[in-house]
XYZ file of C-alpha atoms in Angstrom:
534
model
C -5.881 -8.486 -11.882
C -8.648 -6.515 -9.665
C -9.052 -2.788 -11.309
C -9.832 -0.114 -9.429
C -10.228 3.366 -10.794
C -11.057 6.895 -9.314
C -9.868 10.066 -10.785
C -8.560 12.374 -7.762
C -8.486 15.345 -9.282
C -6.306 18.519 -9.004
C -5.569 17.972 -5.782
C -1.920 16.909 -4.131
C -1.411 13.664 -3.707
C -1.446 14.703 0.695
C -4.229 17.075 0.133
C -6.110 14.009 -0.691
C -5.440 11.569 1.341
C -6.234 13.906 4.843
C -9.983 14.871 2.601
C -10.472 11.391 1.131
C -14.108 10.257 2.626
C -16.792 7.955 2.205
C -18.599 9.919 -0.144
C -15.438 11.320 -2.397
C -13.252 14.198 -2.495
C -14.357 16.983 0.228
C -14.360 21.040 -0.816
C -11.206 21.605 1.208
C -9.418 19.308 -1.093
C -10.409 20.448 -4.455
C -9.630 24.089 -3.411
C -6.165 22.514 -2.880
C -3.572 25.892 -4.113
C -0.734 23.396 -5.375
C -2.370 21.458 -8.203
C -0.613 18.547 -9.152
C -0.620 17.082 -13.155
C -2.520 14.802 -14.445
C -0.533 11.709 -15.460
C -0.188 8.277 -15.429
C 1.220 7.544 -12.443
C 0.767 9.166 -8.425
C 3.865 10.950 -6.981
C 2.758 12.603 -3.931
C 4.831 16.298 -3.961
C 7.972 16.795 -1.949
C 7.989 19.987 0.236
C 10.821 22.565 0.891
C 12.540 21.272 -2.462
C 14.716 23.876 -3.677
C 14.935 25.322 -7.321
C 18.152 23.843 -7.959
C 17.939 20.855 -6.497
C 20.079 18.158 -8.274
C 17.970 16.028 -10.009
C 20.772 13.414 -11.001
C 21.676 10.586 -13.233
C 24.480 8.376 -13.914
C 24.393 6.613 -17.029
C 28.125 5.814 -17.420
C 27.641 2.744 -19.548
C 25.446 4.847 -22.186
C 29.040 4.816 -25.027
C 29.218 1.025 -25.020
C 25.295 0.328 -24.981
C 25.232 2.783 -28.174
C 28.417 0.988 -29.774
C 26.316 -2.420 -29.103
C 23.397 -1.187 -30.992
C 21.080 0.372 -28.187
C 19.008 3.322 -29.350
C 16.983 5.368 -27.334
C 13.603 7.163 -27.947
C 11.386 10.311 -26.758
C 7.714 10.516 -25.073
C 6.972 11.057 -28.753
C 8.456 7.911 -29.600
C 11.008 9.231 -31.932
C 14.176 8.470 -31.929
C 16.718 10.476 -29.625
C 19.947 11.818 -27.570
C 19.549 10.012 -24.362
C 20.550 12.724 -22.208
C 18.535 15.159 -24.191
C 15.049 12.640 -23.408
C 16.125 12.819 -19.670
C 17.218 16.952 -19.497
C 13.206 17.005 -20.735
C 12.384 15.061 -18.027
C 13.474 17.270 -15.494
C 17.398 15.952 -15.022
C 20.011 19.055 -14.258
C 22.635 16.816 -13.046
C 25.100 13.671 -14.236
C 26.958 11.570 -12.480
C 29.773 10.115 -13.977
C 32.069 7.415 -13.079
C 36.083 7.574 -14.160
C 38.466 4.804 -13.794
C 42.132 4.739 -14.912
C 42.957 2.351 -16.837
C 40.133 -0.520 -17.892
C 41.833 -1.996 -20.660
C 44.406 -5.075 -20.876
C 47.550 -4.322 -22.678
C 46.181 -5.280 -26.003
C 43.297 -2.799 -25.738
C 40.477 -5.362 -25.284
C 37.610 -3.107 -22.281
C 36.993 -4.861 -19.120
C 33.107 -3.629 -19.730
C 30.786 -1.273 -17.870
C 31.353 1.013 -20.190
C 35.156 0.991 -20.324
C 34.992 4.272 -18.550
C 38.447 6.026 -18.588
C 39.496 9.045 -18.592
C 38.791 10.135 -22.204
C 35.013 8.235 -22.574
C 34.059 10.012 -19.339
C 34.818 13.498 -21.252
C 32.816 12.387 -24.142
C 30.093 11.941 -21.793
C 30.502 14.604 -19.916
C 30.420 16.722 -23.528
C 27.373 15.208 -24.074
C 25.618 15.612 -20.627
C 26.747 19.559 -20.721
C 24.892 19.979 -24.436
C 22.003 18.378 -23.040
C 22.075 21.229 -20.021
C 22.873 19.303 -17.689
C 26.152 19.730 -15.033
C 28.625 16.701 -14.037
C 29.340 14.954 -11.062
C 32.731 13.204 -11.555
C 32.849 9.704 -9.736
C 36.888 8.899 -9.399
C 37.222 5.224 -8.064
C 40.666 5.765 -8.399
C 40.923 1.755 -9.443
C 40.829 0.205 -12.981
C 37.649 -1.222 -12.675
C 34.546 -1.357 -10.204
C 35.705 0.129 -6.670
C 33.040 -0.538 -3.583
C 33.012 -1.889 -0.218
C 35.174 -4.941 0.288
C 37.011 -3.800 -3.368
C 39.501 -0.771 -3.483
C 41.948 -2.088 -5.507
C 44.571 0.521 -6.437
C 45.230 0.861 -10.724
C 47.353 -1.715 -12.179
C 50.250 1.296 -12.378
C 49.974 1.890 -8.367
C 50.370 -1.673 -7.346
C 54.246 -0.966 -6.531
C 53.672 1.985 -5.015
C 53.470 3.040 -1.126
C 50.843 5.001 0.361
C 52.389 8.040 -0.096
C 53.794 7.619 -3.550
C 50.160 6.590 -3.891
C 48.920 9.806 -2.841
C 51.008 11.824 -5.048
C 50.337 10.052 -8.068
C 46.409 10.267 -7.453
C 46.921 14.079 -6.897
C 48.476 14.448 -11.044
C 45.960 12.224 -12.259
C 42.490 14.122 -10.471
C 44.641 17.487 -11.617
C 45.060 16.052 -15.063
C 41.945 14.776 -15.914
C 39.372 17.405 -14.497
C 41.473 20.043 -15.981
C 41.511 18.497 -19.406
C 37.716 17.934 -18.910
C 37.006 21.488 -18.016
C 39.481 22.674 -21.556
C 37.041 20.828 -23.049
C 34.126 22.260 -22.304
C 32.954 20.094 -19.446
C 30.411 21.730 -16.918
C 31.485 19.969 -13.582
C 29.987 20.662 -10.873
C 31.011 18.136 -8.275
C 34.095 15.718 -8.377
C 33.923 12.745 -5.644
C 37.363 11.391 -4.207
C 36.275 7.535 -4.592
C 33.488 5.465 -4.671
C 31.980 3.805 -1.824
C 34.850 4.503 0.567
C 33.241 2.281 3.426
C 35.704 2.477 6.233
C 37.477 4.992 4.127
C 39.623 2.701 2.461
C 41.019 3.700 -1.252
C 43.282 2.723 -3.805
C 43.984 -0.369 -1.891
C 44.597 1.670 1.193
C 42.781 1.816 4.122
C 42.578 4.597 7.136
C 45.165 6.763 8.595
C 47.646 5.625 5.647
C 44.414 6.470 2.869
C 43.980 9.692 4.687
C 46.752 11.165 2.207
C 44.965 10.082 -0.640
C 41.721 11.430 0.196
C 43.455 14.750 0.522
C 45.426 14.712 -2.187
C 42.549 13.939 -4.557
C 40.449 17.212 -2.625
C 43.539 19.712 -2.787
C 43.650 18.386 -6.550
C 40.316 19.321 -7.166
C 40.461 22.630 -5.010
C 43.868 23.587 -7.182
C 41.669 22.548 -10.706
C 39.024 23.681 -10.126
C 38.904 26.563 -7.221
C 35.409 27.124 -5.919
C 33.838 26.181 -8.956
C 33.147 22.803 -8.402
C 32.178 20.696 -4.785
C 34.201 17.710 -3.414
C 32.544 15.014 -2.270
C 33.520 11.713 0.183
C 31.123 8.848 -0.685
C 29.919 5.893 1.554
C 27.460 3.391 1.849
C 25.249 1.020 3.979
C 24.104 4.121 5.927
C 21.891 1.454 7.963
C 25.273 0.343 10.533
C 25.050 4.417 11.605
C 28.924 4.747 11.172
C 28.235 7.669 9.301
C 29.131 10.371 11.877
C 32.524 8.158 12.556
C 33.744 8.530 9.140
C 33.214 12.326 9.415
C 34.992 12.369 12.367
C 37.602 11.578 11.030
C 37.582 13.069 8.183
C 37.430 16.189 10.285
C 40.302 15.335 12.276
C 42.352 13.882 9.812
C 44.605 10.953 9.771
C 46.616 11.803 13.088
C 43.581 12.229 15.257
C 43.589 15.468 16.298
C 41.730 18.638 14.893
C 43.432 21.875 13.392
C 46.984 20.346 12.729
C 46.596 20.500 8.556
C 46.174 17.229 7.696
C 42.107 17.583 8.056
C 40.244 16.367 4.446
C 38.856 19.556 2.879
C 35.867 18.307 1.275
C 31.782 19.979 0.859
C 29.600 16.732 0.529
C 29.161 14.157 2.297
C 27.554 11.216 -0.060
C 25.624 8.184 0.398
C 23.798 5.718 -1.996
C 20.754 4.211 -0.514
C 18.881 1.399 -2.136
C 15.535 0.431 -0.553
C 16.321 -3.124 -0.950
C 19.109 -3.111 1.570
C 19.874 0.491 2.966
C 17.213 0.162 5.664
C 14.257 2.704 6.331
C 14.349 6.102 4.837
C 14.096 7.829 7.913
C 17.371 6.291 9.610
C 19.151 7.550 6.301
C 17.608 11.224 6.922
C 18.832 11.165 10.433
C 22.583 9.904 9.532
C 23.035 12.502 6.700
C 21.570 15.437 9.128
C 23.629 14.333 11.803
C 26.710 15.064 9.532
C 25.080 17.801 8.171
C 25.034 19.626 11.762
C 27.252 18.308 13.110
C 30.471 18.707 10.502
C 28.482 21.702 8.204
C 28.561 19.674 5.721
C 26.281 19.604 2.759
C 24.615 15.674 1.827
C 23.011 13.925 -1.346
C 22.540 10.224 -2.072
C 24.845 9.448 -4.906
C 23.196 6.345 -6.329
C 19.488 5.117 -5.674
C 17.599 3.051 -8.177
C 14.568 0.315 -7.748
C 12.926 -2.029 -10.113
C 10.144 -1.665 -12.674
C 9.852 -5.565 -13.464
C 11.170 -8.944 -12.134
C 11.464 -9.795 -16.254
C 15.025 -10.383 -17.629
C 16.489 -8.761 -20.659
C 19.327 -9.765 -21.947
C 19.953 -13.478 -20.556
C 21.704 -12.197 -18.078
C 20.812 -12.873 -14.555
C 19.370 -9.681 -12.858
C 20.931 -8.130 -9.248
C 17.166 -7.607 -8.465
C 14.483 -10.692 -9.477
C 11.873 -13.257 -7.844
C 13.880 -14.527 -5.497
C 15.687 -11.716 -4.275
C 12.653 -9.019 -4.763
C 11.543 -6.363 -1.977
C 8.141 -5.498 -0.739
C 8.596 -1.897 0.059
C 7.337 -0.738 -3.125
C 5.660 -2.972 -6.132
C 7.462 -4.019 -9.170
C 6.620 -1.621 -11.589
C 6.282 1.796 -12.829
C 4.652 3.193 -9.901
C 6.616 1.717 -7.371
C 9.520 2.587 -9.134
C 8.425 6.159 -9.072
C 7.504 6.500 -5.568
C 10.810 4.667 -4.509
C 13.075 7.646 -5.765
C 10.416 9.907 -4.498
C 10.686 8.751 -1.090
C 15.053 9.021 -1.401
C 13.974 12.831 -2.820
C 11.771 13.265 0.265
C 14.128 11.956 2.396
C 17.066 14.399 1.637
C 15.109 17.050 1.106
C 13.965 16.406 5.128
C 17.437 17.469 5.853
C 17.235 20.761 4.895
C 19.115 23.433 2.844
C 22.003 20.856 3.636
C 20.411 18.433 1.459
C 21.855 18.958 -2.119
C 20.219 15.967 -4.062
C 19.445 12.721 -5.232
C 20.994 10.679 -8.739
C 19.700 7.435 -9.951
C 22.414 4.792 -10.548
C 22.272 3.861 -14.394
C 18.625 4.352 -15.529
C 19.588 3.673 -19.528
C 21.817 0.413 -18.595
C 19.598 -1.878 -21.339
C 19.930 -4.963 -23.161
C 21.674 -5.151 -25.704
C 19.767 -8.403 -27.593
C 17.316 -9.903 -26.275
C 17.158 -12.469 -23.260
C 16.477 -15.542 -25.746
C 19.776 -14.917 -27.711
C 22.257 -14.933 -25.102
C 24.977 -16.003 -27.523
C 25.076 -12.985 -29.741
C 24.594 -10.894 -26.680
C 27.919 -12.172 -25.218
C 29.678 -11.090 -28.504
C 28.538 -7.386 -27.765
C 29.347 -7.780 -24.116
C 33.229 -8.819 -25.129
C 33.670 -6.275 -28.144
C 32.175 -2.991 -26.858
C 32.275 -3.842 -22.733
C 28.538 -3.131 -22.719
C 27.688 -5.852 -19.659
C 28.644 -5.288 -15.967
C 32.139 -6.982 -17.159
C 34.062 -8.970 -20.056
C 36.196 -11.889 -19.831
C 39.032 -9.569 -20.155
C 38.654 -8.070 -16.957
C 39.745 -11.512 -15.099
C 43.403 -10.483 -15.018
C 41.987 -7.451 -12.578
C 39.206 -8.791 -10.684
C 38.571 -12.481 -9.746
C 34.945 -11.683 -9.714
C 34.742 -10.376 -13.391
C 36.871 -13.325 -14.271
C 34.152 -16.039 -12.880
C 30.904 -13.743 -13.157
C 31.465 -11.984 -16.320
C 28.502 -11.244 -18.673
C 25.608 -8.703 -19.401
C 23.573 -6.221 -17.254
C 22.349 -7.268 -14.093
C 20.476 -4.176 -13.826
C 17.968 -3.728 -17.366
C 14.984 -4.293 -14.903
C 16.369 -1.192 -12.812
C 16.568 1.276 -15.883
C 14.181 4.273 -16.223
C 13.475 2.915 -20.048
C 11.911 -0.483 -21.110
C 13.881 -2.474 -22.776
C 13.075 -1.159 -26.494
C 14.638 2.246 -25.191
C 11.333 3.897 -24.425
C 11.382 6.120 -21.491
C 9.200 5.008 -18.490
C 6.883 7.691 -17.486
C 9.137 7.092 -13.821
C 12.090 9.085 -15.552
C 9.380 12.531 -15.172
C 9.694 11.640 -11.431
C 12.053 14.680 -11.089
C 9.533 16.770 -12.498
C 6.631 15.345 -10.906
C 8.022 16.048 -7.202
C 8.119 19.461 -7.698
C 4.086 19.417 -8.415
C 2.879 16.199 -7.147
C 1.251 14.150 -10.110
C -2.010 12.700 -9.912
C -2.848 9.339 -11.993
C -6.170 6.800 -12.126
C -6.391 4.935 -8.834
C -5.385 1.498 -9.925
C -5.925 -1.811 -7.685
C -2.179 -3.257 -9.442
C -2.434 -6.479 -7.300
C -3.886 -9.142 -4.583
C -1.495 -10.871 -2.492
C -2.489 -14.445 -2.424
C -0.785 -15.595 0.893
C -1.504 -19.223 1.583
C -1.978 -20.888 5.524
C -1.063 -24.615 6.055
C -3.367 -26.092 8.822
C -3.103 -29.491 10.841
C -6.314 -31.445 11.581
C -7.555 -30.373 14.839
C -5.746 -27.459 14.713
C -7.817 -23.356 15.019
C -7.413 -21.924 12.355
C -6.483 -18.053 12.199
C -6.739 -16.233 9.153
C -5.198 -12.488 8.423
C -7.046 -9.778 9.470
C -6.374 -8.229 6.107
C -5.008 -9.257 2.715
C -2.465 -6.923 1.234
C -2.845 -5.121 -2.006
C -0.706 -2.994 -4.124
C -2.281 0.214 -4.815
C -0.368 2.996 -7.004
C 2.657 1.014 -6.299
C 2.985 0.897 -2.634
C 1.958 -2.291 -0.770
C -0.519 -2.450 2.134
C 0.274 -1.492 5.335
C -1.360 0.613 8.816
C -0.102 4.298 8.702
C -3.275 6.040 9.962
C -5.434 5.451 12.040
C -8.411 8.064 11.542
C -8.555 6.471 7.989
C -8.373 3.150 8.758
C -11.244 3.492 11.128
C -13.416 4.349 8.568
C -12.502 1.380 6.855
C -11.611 2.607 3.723
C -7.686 3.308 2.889
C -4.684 3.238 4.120
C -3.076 7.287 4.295
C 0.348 6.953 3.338
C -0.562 3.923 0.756
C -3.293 4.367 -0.759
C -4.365 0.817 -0.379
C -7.922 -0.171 -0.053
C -9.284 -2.196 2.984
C -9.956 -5.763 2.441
C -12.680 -5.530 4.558
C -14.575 -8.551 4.775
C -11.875 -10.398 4.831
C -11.574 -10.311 9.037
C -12.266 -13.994 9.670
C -15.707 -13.099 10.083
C -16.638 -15.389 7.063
C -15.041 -18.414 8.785
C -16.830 -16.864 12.094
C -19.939 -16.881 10.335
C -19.364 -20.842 9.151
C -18.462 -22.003 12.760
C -21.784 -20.511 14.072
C -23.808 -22.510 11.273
C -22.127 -25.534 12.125
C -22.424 -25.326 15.498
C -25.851 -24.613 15.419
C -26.420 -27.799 12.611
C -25.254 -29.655 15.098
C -27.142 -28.585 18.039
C -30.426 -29.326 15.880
C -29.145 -32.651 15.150
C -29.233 -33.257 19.181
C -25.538 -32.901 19.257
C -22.965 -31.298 20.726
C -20.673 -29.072 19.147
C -17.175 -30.119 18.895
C -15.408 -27.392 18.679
C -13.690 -25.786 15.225
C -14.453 -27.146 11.939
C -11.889 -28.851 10.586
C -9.604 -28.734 7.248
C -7.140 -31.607 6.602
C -3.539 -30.219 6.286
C -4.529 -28.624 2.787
C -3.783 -24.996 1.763
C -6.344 -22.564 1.748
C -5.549 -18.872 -0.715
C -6.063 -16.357 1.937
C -9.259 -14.739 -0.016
C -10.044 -17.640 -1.797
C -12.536 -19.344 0.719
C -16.012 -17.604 -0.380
C-alpha cells in the first residue's frame, strides 16, 4: 500500500484545498480563523450547522447484543455505557424503533432486538441518562416494517381500516405516555417507518390516511408541543417526495382545508449512498418539501461501511460483491460519507433538523469462524437481524434468518472499540485535520486483441483520505497536483505517454533497420495492470 503523508495544519479542510500549491500551504491558509483538530482522520467542516443540530443514533438492537455478551469500550479503552461513549462523541439525539408485539405466543423474540414497547423504554431510560433526547420510530407492525412490508400487528389482522386507525391511536397514546411517566426525554415520535407510497399497517393510501392521523393526533394529545411528529420515506432518488406531501397536505379526500389533512412537523428520509442516488438530488427533494409544505426535514437513517470483512458468519448487506465506490471502505470513508448526508441537510437550511446513523453498535456477537454458537445467541436473546421464530410473521425471517448483516456498518470494530468515525458529529462542527494518507491504487486491468490500439486511462484512481479519484476542479487539476473536492493525487505519468514513448522507439528501430514501421506494437490478448507496465 503506497503511503503518502503531509501534515496540513490548522487549517479547514476547504481553506486548504483553494491554498494547496506546488510549494505547500500558502499564508492565506494558515491564517485560516476556523481551526480545525488535529486527528486521525479529515472531515472537511460543514457550514451554517446550527447549535442544536441533531446529531442522531439508533442503536435499537443495543439490549439483545448486551444479553449476548457484547461489551462496549471508551477512547480510553475502558470498558463502558454505550450511549455514554457516543453522548462523548458528540451524539444529542436517539432514534429508537418500537414494534408491538415481536414475540410468538410462547415468548420466544423474533430478533433485532425484540423491540417492544417496554425494551424501547429501557432504552430510551438509558439514552436520556446519557443526555441524549429520543426519536420514537413506531412501525406500527410486529416486526421489520419498510417498503414492499407494512404488515399490520398480529392483533390488527381482523381489523378494517378504520378499526385499524383507532386501535393505533390507544397504542401511540399508551406507549409514549408511559414512556414520558417514566422519565423518557422524547423529542420526536415518527408515525411509521419507511411509509413509501404511504402505506401502513397493511394499509395503503386514502384508506391509511386515518392511520397516519390517528397516530399524529395521538402524539399531539400525549405529548402537546413538546415533542415533533414525523412521516418517514425512502428512495428519495424516484423524486416522489413532493407527491407524498401533497397529500399529506390534502389529506385522504383530496382536497385542502376539509379536516382530514395529516398534522405532522418533519418530513423524514433515510439516504444510503449505496443506493439513494447523489447527495444533491436528496438536498433538492427535502427543500422542495421544506418550501413548499413548511415543513421541517432530517434523514432518519444513513450509515456506510468501514470494512468489506465479516463478523459474525453472517453474510453482510454491504461486501465485495455488492460494495460502492463513492467513498473507500474504511474509517475515512466512513466518516466523510455521514459528513456529506450532514452537509447535505444542513444545505437546506434552518428547515434542516438533522441527520441519525442507522445502528452504529449492531456487532457480532462471536466471531465469524464459530457460526454455530453464534446462532444459539441469535435464537435466545434475538440479537441477529431475525430468529427462526419470526417465520410465523415474515416469510423472509423464516428462510433468511440469522446474525447481523450490518457489523461492517457499525461505528465500533468488532471488539466494541469505538471508530474514531463515531467523533464525526463533533468533527463537523470544526473540520478535523488528519496525515494525508495515499489508502490505495486501483489496479484496473485492459484486455487487448492482437492487432488491436491499445488505449490506456488517462489516470489511475486512488483513494486518498477516503474518497476515491475523480475531476472536481479544474484550476487544481491544471497544476497537476490534486483533485479539490478529493484530495486525490494525480497519477501523472501515467497519460499513455510511456506507451507513446515505446511506439516512437520502435518505430524508429525499425526505420534504422531499413524498415517500415507497421503501425502499433503489439500485445497478444494478455492483461496488462493499468500502472504496472514500467
Amino acid at each position: 500500500m503506497a503511503k503518502l503523508r503531509s501534515r496540513l495544519g490548522a487549517v479547514t479542510a476547504t481553506a486548504a484545498i483553494s491554498a494547496l500549491t506546488v510549494g505547500g500551504l500558502s499564508s492565506a491558509a494558515l491564517a485560516a480563523v476556523d481551526e480545525p483538530v488535529d486527528a486521525g482522520i479529515t472531515v472537511p467542516k460543514v457550514d451554517g450547522l446550527a447549535d442544536d443540530f441533531m446529531n442522531g443514533v439508533d442503536a435499537s438492537s443495543i439490549l439483545s447484543l448486551e444479553e449476548s455478551g457484547v461489551t462496549f469500550k471508551d477512547f480510553e479503552g475502558n470498558e463502558a455505557d454505550v450511549f455514554d461513549v457516543m453522548a462523548d462523541a458528540g451524539v444529542n439525539y436517539s432514534r429508537i424503533r418500537v414494534w408491538n408485539d415481536p414475540f410468538t405466543a410462547e415468548g420466544e423474540g423474533y430478533g433485532g432486538g425484540n423491540v417492544d414497547a417496554e425494551r424501547a423504554t429501557e432504552i430510551g431510560l438509558r439514552s436520556t441518562e446519557g443526555g441524549m433526547k429520543v426519536f420514537l420510530d413506531f412501525h406500527y407492525s410486529d416486526f421489520w416494517a419498510h417498503p414492499g412490508q407494512q404488515q399490520e400487528p398480529k392483533a390488527w389482522s381482523e381489523m378494517s381500516a378504520a378499526e385499524k386507525a383507532d386501535a393505533l391511536y390507544d397504542y401511540t397514546y399508551e406507549t409514549v405516555s408511559d414512556m414520558k411517566n417514566a422519565g423518557v426525554d422524547i423529542g420526536m415520535v415518527q408515525i411509521g417507518n419507511e411509509t413509501t407510497n404511504l402505506e401502513a399497517a397493511g394499509e395503503s393510501w386514502p384508506a391509511s390516511g386515518a392511520l397516519f392521523k390517528a397516530g399524529a393526533d395521538a402524539v399531539r394529545d400525549a405529548l402537546g408541543d413538546d415533542a415533533k411528529v414525523a412521516i418517514h420515506f425512502t428512495n428519495p432518488e424516484r423524486g416522489t417526495y413532493m407527491g407524498y406531501a401533497e397529500k399529506l397536505d390534502k389529506g385522504p379526500d383530496g382536497n385542502a382545508n376539509t379536516g382530514d389533512e395529516i398534522d405532522y412537523d418533519v418530513f423524514a428520509s433515510s439516504y444510503y449512498a449505496y443506493w439513494h442516488g447523489t447527495l444533491t438530488n436528496l438536498t433538492s427533494q427535502l427543500s422542495n418539501v421544506a418550501t413548499t409544505y413548511d415543513k421541517d426535514v432530517i434523514v432518519a437513517e444513513t450509515s456506510w461501511n468501514y470494512t468489506l470483512e465479516d463478523g459474525d458468519g453472517h453474510e453482510n448487506t454491504i461486501r465485495k460483491s455488492t460494495q460502492s465506490d463513492k467513498y473507500s471502505s474504511s474509517v475515512q470513508g466512513q466518516a466523510l460519507a455521514v459528513r456529506d448526508v450532514i452537509d447535505a441537510v444542513a444545505k437546506v437550511g434552518d428547515a434542516g433538523l438533522g441527520v441519525f446513523y442507522w445502528e452504529p453498535a449492531w456487532l457480532p456477537v462471536g466471531t465469524a469462524d464459530d457460526v454455530e454458537s453464534n446462532k444459539l445467541l441469535w435464537e435466545e436473546f434475538g440479537s441477529g437481524w431475525a430468529s427462526s421464530y419470526a417465520g410465523e410473521y415474515s416469510t423472509d425471517a423464516g428462510k433468511n434468518y440469522g446474525g447481523s448483516a450490518w457489523d461492517n456498518q457499525a461505528m465500533f470494530d468488532f471488539e466494541g472499540n469505538p471508530l474514531e468515525s463515531l467523533r464525526v458529529f463533533d468533527y463537523v462542527k470544526t473540520g478535523s485535520v488528519a496525515p494525508r494518507e495515499l489508502d490505495s491504487i486501483q489496479q484496473p486491468a485492459i484486455t487487448v486483441t492482437e492487432g488491436d490500439a491499445i488505449t490506456l486511462p488517462r489516470l489511475r484512481g486512488g483513494v486518498l483520505h477516503g474518497r476515491h479519484h475523480g475531476n472536481r476542479d479544474r484550476d487544481l487539476e491544471r497544476q497537476g497536483l490534486v483533485d479539490r473536492r478529493t484530495w486525490c493525487l494525480r497519477d501523472q505519468w501515467h497519460d499513455g505517454e510511456r506507451l507513446r514513448h515505446r511506439r516512437d522507439d520502435y518505430r524508429a528501430r525499425r526505420l534504422r533497420r531499413g524498415r517500415e514501421p507497421r503501425g502499433q506494437p503489439r500485445l497478444r490478448g494478455r492483461q496488462v495492470p493499468v500502472g504496472d507496465h514500467g
